[in-house]
Amino acid sequence: MEFALESEAILLKGEPQLPLYVGLFHASYRVESARGEGMVLFGPGAEEGRKTVVTAEDVADLMAATALVPVTAEALRRALVRSVASARYWQEPDGHDVIAGSAPVRAQLVRVANHVAASGHVAGWMSPVDLPRQWRVEWEQNDAPGLWTLSGEPADGVLATWRKAVEVQEARAAVERPADPTAAWGGEWWSMPPARLLHSTGEFEDGSPVGLWCVEDGFGWEKAETRAVAVPGSARIFEVTGASDWAQLCRSYPLEVTAQKRHDWYRTTGRVGRWVMPDFSQMARDHDGVHLSTAAYLSTAGEAIEVDNESASVVAGWNPDESYWFTAEVRLHGDPAAWACTDANSEDAAWSRR
């Protein structure tokens, strides 16, 4: 969807109106207004906007009429960045998500997906971790210092502390929180390893780290430093290439999180039942790291993934092409590189070397 919108913006630059963008806005507004959410329209045209009826079928027709620009690395990155930035796995899908997930619009999205896939620019999205090109991002404007700063202690210690905290939180949530998943409760909705472990991403075609650009639930950082990450070729890496790999992780190293996740994960998936996630402290005994490919991120994030007849899980809080490392043999090396972001809090945020 984001690539279709990007195509329209490029092709109709300077035009007074973008039909797909406007149609999607009105269709999404009606979805969110029906559940008492969404923005409040005011000013000239507000009354007409509130009365405008655009259905998912109308959006599908607008998509069918939208020409697609040739795929470039820059256009594709902008679409990916906007998709990641819009993730919100602690509440209901927004109007755009609902419309994009409707049957008529999904049928039109196949044309866009085929166009993107045929370009060759997304081959790396389905590849294993790119060992020679791994980068760690350190944010200079850090609104959550305890969460994003590397701990300096051995990974097994970080993982043991994390596992204990999850167990304590689960026991407390089982006592303090209602079993009704629709109740107005929330908590830690993510399911990645502890952020204080060394983690890294690969890079885009221009050499800039993916982790600079693609951040779920970011803080609008404007400055960062990156350092290269050295990974030995012998590292045992579990590759998450799709939902089946994530489900396998959850079956092999199950960690019960029903009481603490049920409310957030119900809101984003609509599923009622038992929830688990991988116990990375146990996984670290057999693996040196875990990598979530960009393709796996796009196909799994925010979805209810069936683990067995009783359990499911959600990939949440991860970023595309992200790896977490469980061994001291993976280390930082080289000098840091400084980066700055322009328009950090807009859809046109862009990173460049300082």
Short mmCIF file of N, CA and C in Angstrom, two decimals, residues 8-106:
data_model
loop_
_atom_site.label_atom_id
_atom_site.label_comp_id
_atom_site.label_asym_id
_atom_site.label_seq_id
_atom_site.Cartn_x
_atom_site.Cartn_y
_atom_site.Cartn_z
N GLU A 8 1.88 7.24 -6.52
CA GLU A 8 0.95 8.32 -6.82
C GLU A 8 1.57 9.68 -6.50
N ALA A 9 2.26 9.78 -5.35
CA ALA A 9 2.86 11.05 -4.96
C ALA A 9 3.93 11.49 -5.95
N ILE A 10 4.68 10.55 -6.50
CA ILE A 10 5.72 10.87 -7.48
C ILE A 10 5.09 11.29 -8.82
N LEU A 11 4.13 10.51 -9.28
CA LEU A 11 3.55 10.76 -10.60
C LEU A 11 2.66 11.99 -10.63
N LEU A 12 2.01 12.31 -9.53
CA LEU A 12 1.08 13.45 -9.50
C LEU A 12 1.63 14.61 -8.68
N LYS A 13 2.95 14.69 -8.55
CA LYS A 13 3.56 15.78 -7.78
C LYS A 13 3.13 17.12 -8.36
N GLY A 14 2.66 17.99 -7.50
CA GLY A 14 2.21 19.30 -7.94
C GLY A 14 0.74 19.38 -8.26
N GLU A 15 0.08 18.22 -8.37
CA GLU A 15 -1.36 18.21 -8.63
C GLU A 15 -2.11 18.60 -7.35
N PRO A 16 -3.30 19.19 -7.47
CA PRO A 16 -4.04 19.64 -6.28
C PRO A 16 -4.57 18.51 -5.41
N GLN A 17 -4.72 17.32 -5.98
CA GLN A 17 -5.28 16.23 -5.20
C GLN A 17 -4.69 14.90 -5.64
N LEU A 18 -4.51 14.01 -4.67
CA LEU A 18 -4.02 12.66 -4.92
C LEU A 18 -5.17 11.70 -4.65
N PRO A 19 -5.80 11.16 -5.69
CA PRO A 19 -7.05 10.39 -5.51
C PRO A 19 -6.93 9.22 -4.55
N LEU A 20 -5.88 8.40 -4.69
CA LEU A 20 -5.75 7.23 -3.81
C LEU A 20 -5.52 7.67 -2.37
N TYR A 21 -4.65 8.64 -2.17
CA TYR A 21 -4.37 9.12 -0.83
C TYR A 21 -5.64 9.66 -0.16
N VAL A 22 -6.39 10.47 -0.89
CA VAL A 22 -7.60 11.06 -0.34
C VAL A 22 -8.66 9.99 -0.10
N GLY A 23 -8.83 9.07 -1.07
CA GLY A 23 -9.81 8.01 -0.91
C GLY A 23 -9.51 7.12 0.28
N LEU A 24 -8.23 6.77 0.45
CA LEU A 24 -7.84 5.94 1.59
C LEU A 24 -8.06 6.68 2.91
N PHE A 25 -7.78 7.98 2.91
CA PHE A 25 -8.02 8.77 4.11
C PHE A 25 -9.50 8.72 4.52
N HIS A 26 -10.39 8.96 3.56
CA HIS A 26 -11.81 8.99 3.90
C HIS A 26 -12.31 7.60 4.31
N ALA A 27 -11.86 6.55 3.63
CA ALA A 27 -12.28 5.20 4.00
C ALA A 27 -11.78 4.86 5.41
N SER A 28 -10.55 5.24 5.72
CA SER A 28 -9.98 4.97 7.04
C SER A 28 -10.69 5.79 8.11
N TYR A 29 -11.02 7.03 7.77
CA TYR A 29 -11.72 7.90 8.72
C TYR A 29 -13.04 7.29 9.13
N ARG A 30 -13.76 6.72 8.18
CA ARG A 30 -15.06 6.11 8.49
C ARG A 30 -14.88 4.88 9.38
N VAL A 31 -13.84 4.08 9.13
CA VAL A 31 -13.59 2.91 9.97
C VAL A 31 -13.33 3.33 11.41
N GLU A 32 -12.45 4.31 11.58
CA GLU A 32 -12.08 4.73 12.93
C GLU A 32 -13.20 5.50 13.62
N SER A 33 -13.95 6.29 12.86
CA SER A 33 -15.07 7.03 13.44
C SER A 33 -16.14 6.08 13.96
N ALA A 34 -16.34 4.96 13.25
CA ALA A 34 -17.35 3.99 13.66
C ALA A 34 -17.03 3.37 15.01
N ARG A 35 -15.75 3.35 15.40
CA ARG A 35 -15.39 2.82 16.71
C ARG A 35 -15.00 3.93 17.68
N GLY A 36 -15.36 5.18 17.33
CA GLY A 36 -15.14 6.28 18.23
C GLY A 36 -13.71 6.75 18.30
N GLU A 37 -12.94 6.51 17.24
CA GLU A 37 -11.54 6.91 17.21
C GLU A 37 -11.29 7.85 16.04
N GLY A 38 -10.04 8.07 15.76
CA GLY A 38 -9.66 8.84 14.59
C GLY A 38 -9.58 10.32 14.86
N MET A 39 -9.04 11.04 13.89
CA MET A 39 -8.87 12.47 14.04
C MET A 39 -10.20 13.20 13.94
N VAL A 40 -10.22 14.40 14.47
CA VAL A 40 -11.39 15.26 14.38
C VAL A 40 -11.20 16.20 13.20
N LEU A 41 -12.13 16.17 12.27
CA LEU A 41 -12.06 17.05 11.10
C LEU A 41 -12.62 18.41 11.46
N PHE A 42 -11.90 19.46 11.09
CA PHE A 42 -12.37 20.81 11.34
C PHE A 42 -11.85 21.72 10.24
N GLY A 43 -12.40 22.95 10.19
CA GLY A 43 -11.99 23.91 9.18
C GLY A 43 -12.79 23.76 7.90
N PRO A 44 -12.40 24.50 6.85
CA PRO A 44 -13.11 24.45 5.57
C PRO A 44 -13.18 23.03 5.02
N GLY A 45 -14.37 22.61 4.62
CA GLY A 45 -14.55 21.28 4.05
C GLY A 45 -14.74 20.17 5.07
N ALA A 46 -14.68 20.51 6.37
CA ALA A 46 -14.78 19.48 7.39
C ALA A 46 -16.13 18.77 7.35
N GLU A 47 -17.20 19.55 7.22
CA GLU A 47 -18.53 18.95 7.20
C GLU A 47 -18.69 18.02 6.01
N GLU A 48 -18.21 18.46 4.86
CA GLU A 48 -18.28 17.60 3.66
C GLU A 48 -17.44 16.34 3.85
N GLY A 49 -16.26 16.49 4.50
CA GLY A 49 -15.41 15.34 4.74
C GLY A 49 -16.06 14.32 5.63
N ARG A 50 -16.79 14.80 6.65
CA ARG A 50 -17.45 13.87 7.56
C ARG A 50 -18.56 13.08 6.87
N LYS A 51 -19.12 13.66 5.81
CA LYS A 51 -20.22 13.00 5.10
C LYS A 51 -19.75 12.14 3.93
N THR A 52 -18.49 12.30 3.56
CA THR A 52 -17.98 11.56 2.40
C THR A 52 -17.92 10.06 2.70
N VAL A 53 -18.49 9.28 1.81
CA VAL A 53 -18.51 7.83 1.98
C VAL A 53 -17.58 7.20 0.94
N VAL A 54 -16.52 6.57 1.40
CA VAL A 54 -15.59 5.84 0.53
C VAL A 54 -15.45 4.44 1.10
N THR A 55 -15.74 3.44 0.32
CA THR A 55 -15.70 2.06 0.78
C THR A 55 -14.39 1.39 0.38
N ALA A 56 -14.17 0.19 0.91
CA ALA A 56 -12.99 -0.57 0.52
C ALA A 56 -13.01 -0.87 -0.97
N GLU A 57 -14.20 -1.12 -1.53
CA GLU A 57 -14.31 -1.36 -2.97
C GLU A 57 -13.88 -0.12 -3.75
N ASP A 58 -14.25 1.06 -3.26
CA ASP A 58 -13.83 2.30 -3.92
C ASP A 58 -12.31 2.45 -3.88
N VAL A 59 -11.71 2.12 -2.75
CA VAL A 59 -10.25 2.21 -2.64
C VAL A 59 -9.60 1.22 -3.60
N ALA A 60 -10.17 0.03 -3.72
CA ALA A 60 -9.64 -0.95 -4.67
C ALA A 60 -9.68 -0.42 -6.10
N ASP A 61 -10.77 0.25 -6.45
CA ASP A 61 -10.88 0.84 -7.79
C ASP A 61 -9.81 1.92 -7.98
N LEU A 62 -9.59 2.73 -6.96
CA LEU A 62 -8.57 3.77 -7.05
C LEU A 62 -7.18 3.15 -7.19
N MET A 63 -6.95 2.04 -6.50
CA MET A 63 -5.66 1.37 -6.63
C MET A 63 -5.46 0.82 -8.02
N ALA A 64 -6.53 0.25 -8.59
CA ALA A 64 -6.45 -0.30 -9.94
C ALA A 64 -6.08 0.79 -10.95
N ALA A 65 -6.50 2.02 -10.68
CA ALA A 65 -6.25 3.14 -11.59
C ALA A 65 -4.92 3.83 -11.31
N THR A 66 -4.21 3.40 -10.27
CA THR A 66 -2.95 4.04 -9.89
C THR A 66 -1.78 3.40 -10.62
N ALA A 67 -1.09 4.19 -11.43
CA ALA A 67 0.10 3.68 -12.12
C ALA A 67 1.23 3.53 -11.11
N LEU A 68 2.10 2.57 -11.36
CA LEU A 68 3.22 2.30 -10.46
C LEU A 68 4.52 2.76 -11.08
N VAL A 69 5.30 3.48 -10.32
CA VAL A 69 6.58 3.96 -10.83
C VAL A 69 7.58 2.81 -10.85
N PRO A 70 8.63 2.91 -11.66
CA PRO A 70 9.69 1.91 -11.60
C PRO A 70 10.25 1.85 -10.17
N VAL A 71 10.55 0.65 -9.73
CA VAL A 71 11.03 0.47 -8.37
C VAL A 71 12.48 0.96 -8.27
N THR A 72 12.72 1.85 -7.34
CA THR A 72 14.08 2.29 -7.02
C THR A 72 14.35 1.97 -5.55
N ALA A 73 15.62 1.92 -5.22
CA ALA A 73 15.98 1.66 -3.83
C ALA A 73 15.42 2.73 -2.90
N GLU A 74 15.43 3.99 -3.37
CA GLU A 74 14.96 5.10 -2.53
C GLU A 74 13.45 5.02 -2.31
N ALA A 75 12.69 4.79 -3.38
CA ALA A 75 11.23 4.72 -3.25
C ALA A 75 10.83 3.53 -2.38
N LEU A 76 11.53 2.43 -2.54
CA LEU A 76 11.20 1.24 -1.77
C LEU A 76 11.52 1.46 -0.29
N ARG A 77 12.63 2.13 -0.02
CA ARG A 77 12.98 2.41 1.37
C ARG A 77 11.94 3.32 2.02
N ARG A 78 11.51 4.34 1.31
CA ARG A 78 10.51 5.23 1.88
C ARG A 78 9.24 4.47 2.24
N ALA A 79 8.82 3.55 1.37
CA ALA A 79 7.61 2.77 1.64
C ALA A 79 7.82 1.85 2.84
N LEU A 80 9.00 1.24 2.94
CA LEU A 80 9.29 0.36 4.07
C LEU A 80 9.34 1.14 5.38
N VAL A 81 10.00 2.28 5.36
CA VAL A 81 10.13 3.10 6.57
C VAL A 81 8.75 3.52 7.08
N ARG A 82 7.87 3.93 6.18
CA ARG A 82 6.53 4.36 6.59
C ARG A 82 5.73 3.19 7.14
N SER A 83 5.92 2.02 6.56
CA SER A 83 5.21 0.84 7.05
C SER A 83 5.65 0.51 8.47
N VAL A 84 6.96 0.54 8.72
CA VAL A 84 7.47 0.24 10.05
C VAL A 84 7.01 1.29 11.06
N ALA A 85 7.06 2.56 10.64
CA ALA A 85 6.70 3.65 11.55
C ALA A 85 5.23 3.60 11.95
N SER A 86 4.39 2.99 11.12
CA SER A 86 2.96 2.96 11.42
C SER A 86 2.57 1.77 12.30
N ALA A 87 3.52 0.88 12.61
CA ALA A 87 3.20 -0.30 13.42
C ALA A 87 2.75 0.13 14.81
N ARG A 88 1.73 -0.55 15.33
CA ARG A 88 1.23 -0.24 16.68
C ARG A 88 0.60 -1.50 17.27
N TYR A 89 1.44 -2.39 17.73
CA TYR A 89 0.97 -3.72 18.13
C TYR A 89 0.50 -3.76 19.58
N TRP A 90 0.05 -2.62 20.08
CA TRP A 90 -0.50 -2.56 21.43
C TRP A 90 -1.95 -2.05 21.38
N GLN A 91 -2.50 -1.91 20.18
CA GLN A 91 -3.88 -1.47 20.04
C GLN A 91 -4.45 -2.00 18.74
N GLU A 92 -5.72 -1.67 18.49
CA GLU A 92 -6.39 -2.19 17.31
C GLU A 92 -5.71 -1.68 16.02
N PRO A 93 -5.80 -2.47 14.95
CA PRO A 93 -5.32 -1.97 13.66
C PRO A 93 -6.01 -0.66 13.32
N ASP A 94 -5.27 0.31 12.76
CA ASP A 94 -5.89 1.58 12.42
C ASP A 94 -6.69 1.44 11.13
N GLY A 95 -7.34 2.53 10.74
CA GLY A 95 -8.21 2.48 9.57
C GLY A 95 -7.49 2.05 8.31
N HIS A 96 -6.25 2.54 8.11
CA HIS A 96 -5.47 2.14 6.94
C HIS A 96 -5.25 0.63 6.92
N ASP A 97 -4.94 0.06 8.10
CA ASP A 97 -4.69 -1.38 8.17
C ASP A 97 -5.96 -2.17 7.83
N VAL A 98 -7.09 -1.70 8.35
CA VAL A 98 -8.36 -2.40 8.10
C VAL A 98 -8.70 -2.38 6.62
N ILE A 99 -8.55 -1.22 5.99
CA ILE A 99 -8.86 -1.10 4.56
C ILE A 99 -7.88 -1.92 3.73
N ALA A 100 -6.59 -1.84 4.07
CA ALA A 100 -5.59 -2.61 3.33
C ALA A 100 -5.82 -4.10 3.47
N GLY A 101 -6.38 -4.53 4.60
CA GLY A 101 -6.62 -5.95 4.83
C GLY A 101 -7.92 -6.47 4.27
N SER A 102 -8.74 -5.59 3.70
CA SER A 102 -10.02 -6.03 3.14
C SER A 102 -9.80 -6.80 1.85
N ALA A 103 -10.72 -7.70 1.53
CA ALA A 103 -10.56 -8.58 0.37
C ALA A 103 -10.36 -7.82 -0.95
N PRO A 104 -11.20 -6.81 -1.27
CA PRO A 104 -11.02 -6.13 -2.56
C PRO A 104 -9.69 -5.40 -2.68
N VAL A 105 -9.21 -4.82 -1.58
CA VAL A 105 -7.95 -4.08 -1.64
C VAL A 105 -6.77 -5.05 -1.68
N ARG A 106 -6.86 -6.13 -0.92
CA ARG A 106 -5.79 -7.14 -0.96
C ARG A 106 -5.60 -7.67 -2.38
#
